[in-house]
């Protein structure tokens, strides 16, 4: 059965919250250092910290963007970044952390605004026309929650096949290192899942894109961070079919649990119980394909009155996930007995 | 079967909190000092927020004499229905003769009185839904924890739920940190069995175990419990 996880930082408040919410599995994101790769020492220190709360790191989600941005853009210097990425994989392997999540969004995530819905909670919203009108604003991914984020507007176009070449260059070199380190690479879909933005291709923005990723690089270490929220944003995509397709091929290494209303070109993130997806059916689909990895509560609407970490919102989400997962399991077991 | 949340309806943050959690049905916690006008205003606040006033949860201040509590809660009973509250959850401290008097007052006022388990003074060894129902004053309903419901449903599968079962409340539950991922505790099983039995009352999120770092009003803990029940109920369909 898949395990509910939570992303947490190295601070007692977040670790204590995770522990109290009954979470045991942590998703951690290492920050940037001067070396350009994640070190075993960084991971080891983080593991010790979480262990002191009875928690365990199961996934490293993302290395610093600047560790592999040249690889994404196909720029000089990418060789060194790819070598460093392999070092990150060695570190994870040495630390016994089995999954590294990554993305291939050269321009980062896209959001156009935040809208208020039930109880004044703030939902992330994306509208393609608005993004095209104000591209720099759309690249401020987390809006007021990412102070100091510097937006790099592209100075060149990167067409689709060039971006696939860049990704191919990267994967051909890092996948053998991942295999050797016994680490799985889990690719997150491009959010918002649109194929092109400001002349820069976003190749992991569709079912076909992920199918090509999996088919073109048949390594056991090559797989998907199935962000259910982003997949549900994809125009014309049936999330349940996508879970069955990729999960049935054992290519879902890690997942995010989230829901949205609408799809590209206009969608909003919502509370898990309030979106377009039949979440219980999604849980059944994950179970049916035998996914038993980590599934984390993804970013949630911000509830006014909540603390900066969003613990009320995450508490609701974690409770929702636990209740739903256990309910689905209970019903399945009773059906089997019958 | 619906999910309901107990809130202090006079506090804006509580109403907003219920909205944020998608808990449309709310029990308004009152201390018994409210008159008819205040209750009507309370119902108005709740309804204007798009919520449904499921009932009143009487919680008079501790340490008051029984006759004072009875007087206050009887006044609530008289004022509840005209104000828009069809159900009154009586306090655990009113028992025996006082409870019978309250039941009479509620009956005359046409408001449904729902009595918590603690008010019935039953011994643990005698605890079952049948004994709870037998211990109720006439015309009153009961508010019981999930364990009582489960015991009854497991002992008599297929038997119709007693009509006196009006509320199932989850209070002072074990901390989520104590739950394992496959631990079907009483909350989940009770919801499932109630769904199968055709229960049409409310399952109420009351006062959970306090979480370290949480607000005094236990927002995180209540959010978790509400989310848990919401997830379970959506899965059950």
CSV table of N, CA and C in Angstrom, one decimal, chain B residues 4-7 29 57 59 92 169-174 204-210 216-218 221-222 225:
chain,number,residue,atom,x,y,z
B,4,UNK,N,-20.4,16.9,10.5
B,4,UNK,CA,-20.7,18.2,11.2
B,4,UNK,C,-19.5,18.5,12.1
B,5,UNK,N,-19.4,19.8,12.3
B,5,UNK,CA,-18.3,20.3,13.1
B,5,UNK,C,-18.8,21.2,14.2
B,6,UNK,N,-18.3,21.1,15.4
B,6,UNK,CA,-18.7,21.9,16.5
B,6,UNK,C,-17.8,23.2,16.5
B,7,UNK,N,-18.5,24.3,16.5
B,7,UNK,CA,-17.7,25.6,16.5
B,7,UNK,C,-18.3,26.6,17.5
B,29,UNK,N,-21.6,25.9,19.7
B,29,UNK,CA,-21.4,25.7,21.1
B,29,UNK,C,-21.9,26.9,21.8
B,57,UNK,N,-24.9,23.0,20.8
B,57,UNK,CA,-24.1,22.1,21.7
B,57,UNK,C,-24.0,22.8,23.0
B,59,UNK,N,-22.8,23.8,26.5
B,59,UNK,CA,-21.6,23.6,27.3
B,59,UNK,C,-21.5,24.7,28.3
B,92,UNK,N,-23.1,17.0,29.4
B,92,UNK,CA,-22.9,15.7,30.1
B,92,UNK,C,-23.2,15.8,31.6
B,169,UNK,N,-20.5,11.1,17.8
B,169,UNK,CA,-19.5,12.1,18.0
B,169,UNK,C,-18.1,11.6,18.2
B,170,UNK,N,-17.1,12.2,17.6
B,170,UNK,CA,-15.7,11.8,17.8
B,170,UNK,C,-15.0,12.8,18.6
B,171,UNK,N,-14.7,12.5,19.8
B,171,UNK,CA,-14.1,13.4,20.7
B,171,UNK,C,-12.9,12.7,21.4
B,172,UNK,N,-11.9,13.5,21.8
B,172,UNK,CA,-10.8,12.9,22.5
B,172,UNK,C,-10.3,11.6,21.9
B,173,UNK,N,-10.2,11.6,20.6
B,173,UNK,CA,-9.7,10.4,19.9
B,173,UNK,C,-8.2,10.3,20.2
B,174,UNK,N,-7.7,9.1,19.9
B,174,UNK,CA,-6.2,8.9,20.0
B,174,UNK,C,-5.5,9.8,19.0
B,204,UNK,N,-20.1,13.8,14.1
B,204,UNK,CA,-19.7,15.1,14.5
B,204,UNK,C,-18.2,15.1,15.0
B,205,UNK,N,-17.5,16.1,14.5
B,205,UNK,CA,-16.1,16.3,15.0
B,205,UNK,C,-16.2,17.2,16.2
B,206,UNK,N,-15.8,16.7,17.3
B,206,UNK,CA,-15.9,17.4,18.5
B,206,UNK,C,-14.5,17.9,18.9
B,207,UNK,N,-14.1,17.6,20.1
B,207,UNK,CA,-12.8,18.1,20.7
B,207,UNK,C,-11.8,17.0,20.6
B,208,UNK,N,-10.8,17.1,19.7
B,208,UNK,CA,-9.8,16.1,19.6
B,208,UNK,C,-8.6,16.3,20.6
B,209,UNK,N,-7.7,15.3,20.6
B,209,UNK,CA,-6.5,15.4,21.4
B,209,UNK,C,-5.7,16.6,20.9
B,210,UNK,N,-5.1,17.4,21.8
B,210,UNK,CA,-4.4,18.6,21.4
B,210,UNK,C,-3.0,18.2,20.8
B,216,UNK,N,-5.0,27.2,20.6
B,216,UNK,CA,-5.9,26.8,21.7
B,216,UNK,C,-7.2,26.2,21.3
B,217,UNK,N,-7.6,26.6,20.1
B,217,UNK,CA,-8.9,26.0,19.6
B,217,UNK,C,-8.6,24.7,18.8
B,218,UNK,N,-7.4,24.2,18.8
B,218,UNK,CA,-7.1,22.9,18.2
B,218,UNK,C,-7.4,22.9,16.7
B,221,UNK,N,-5.6,19.9,14.8
B,221,UNK,CA,-6.2,18.6,15.1
B,221,UNK,C,-7.6,18.4,14.6
B,222,UNK,N,-8.4,19.5,14.6
B,222,UNK,CA,-9.8,19.4,14.1
B,222,UNK,C,-9.7,19.3,12.6
B,225,UNK,N,-8.9,15.7,11.7
B,225,UNK,CA,-10.1,14.8,12.0
B,225,UNK,C,-11.2,15.0,10.9
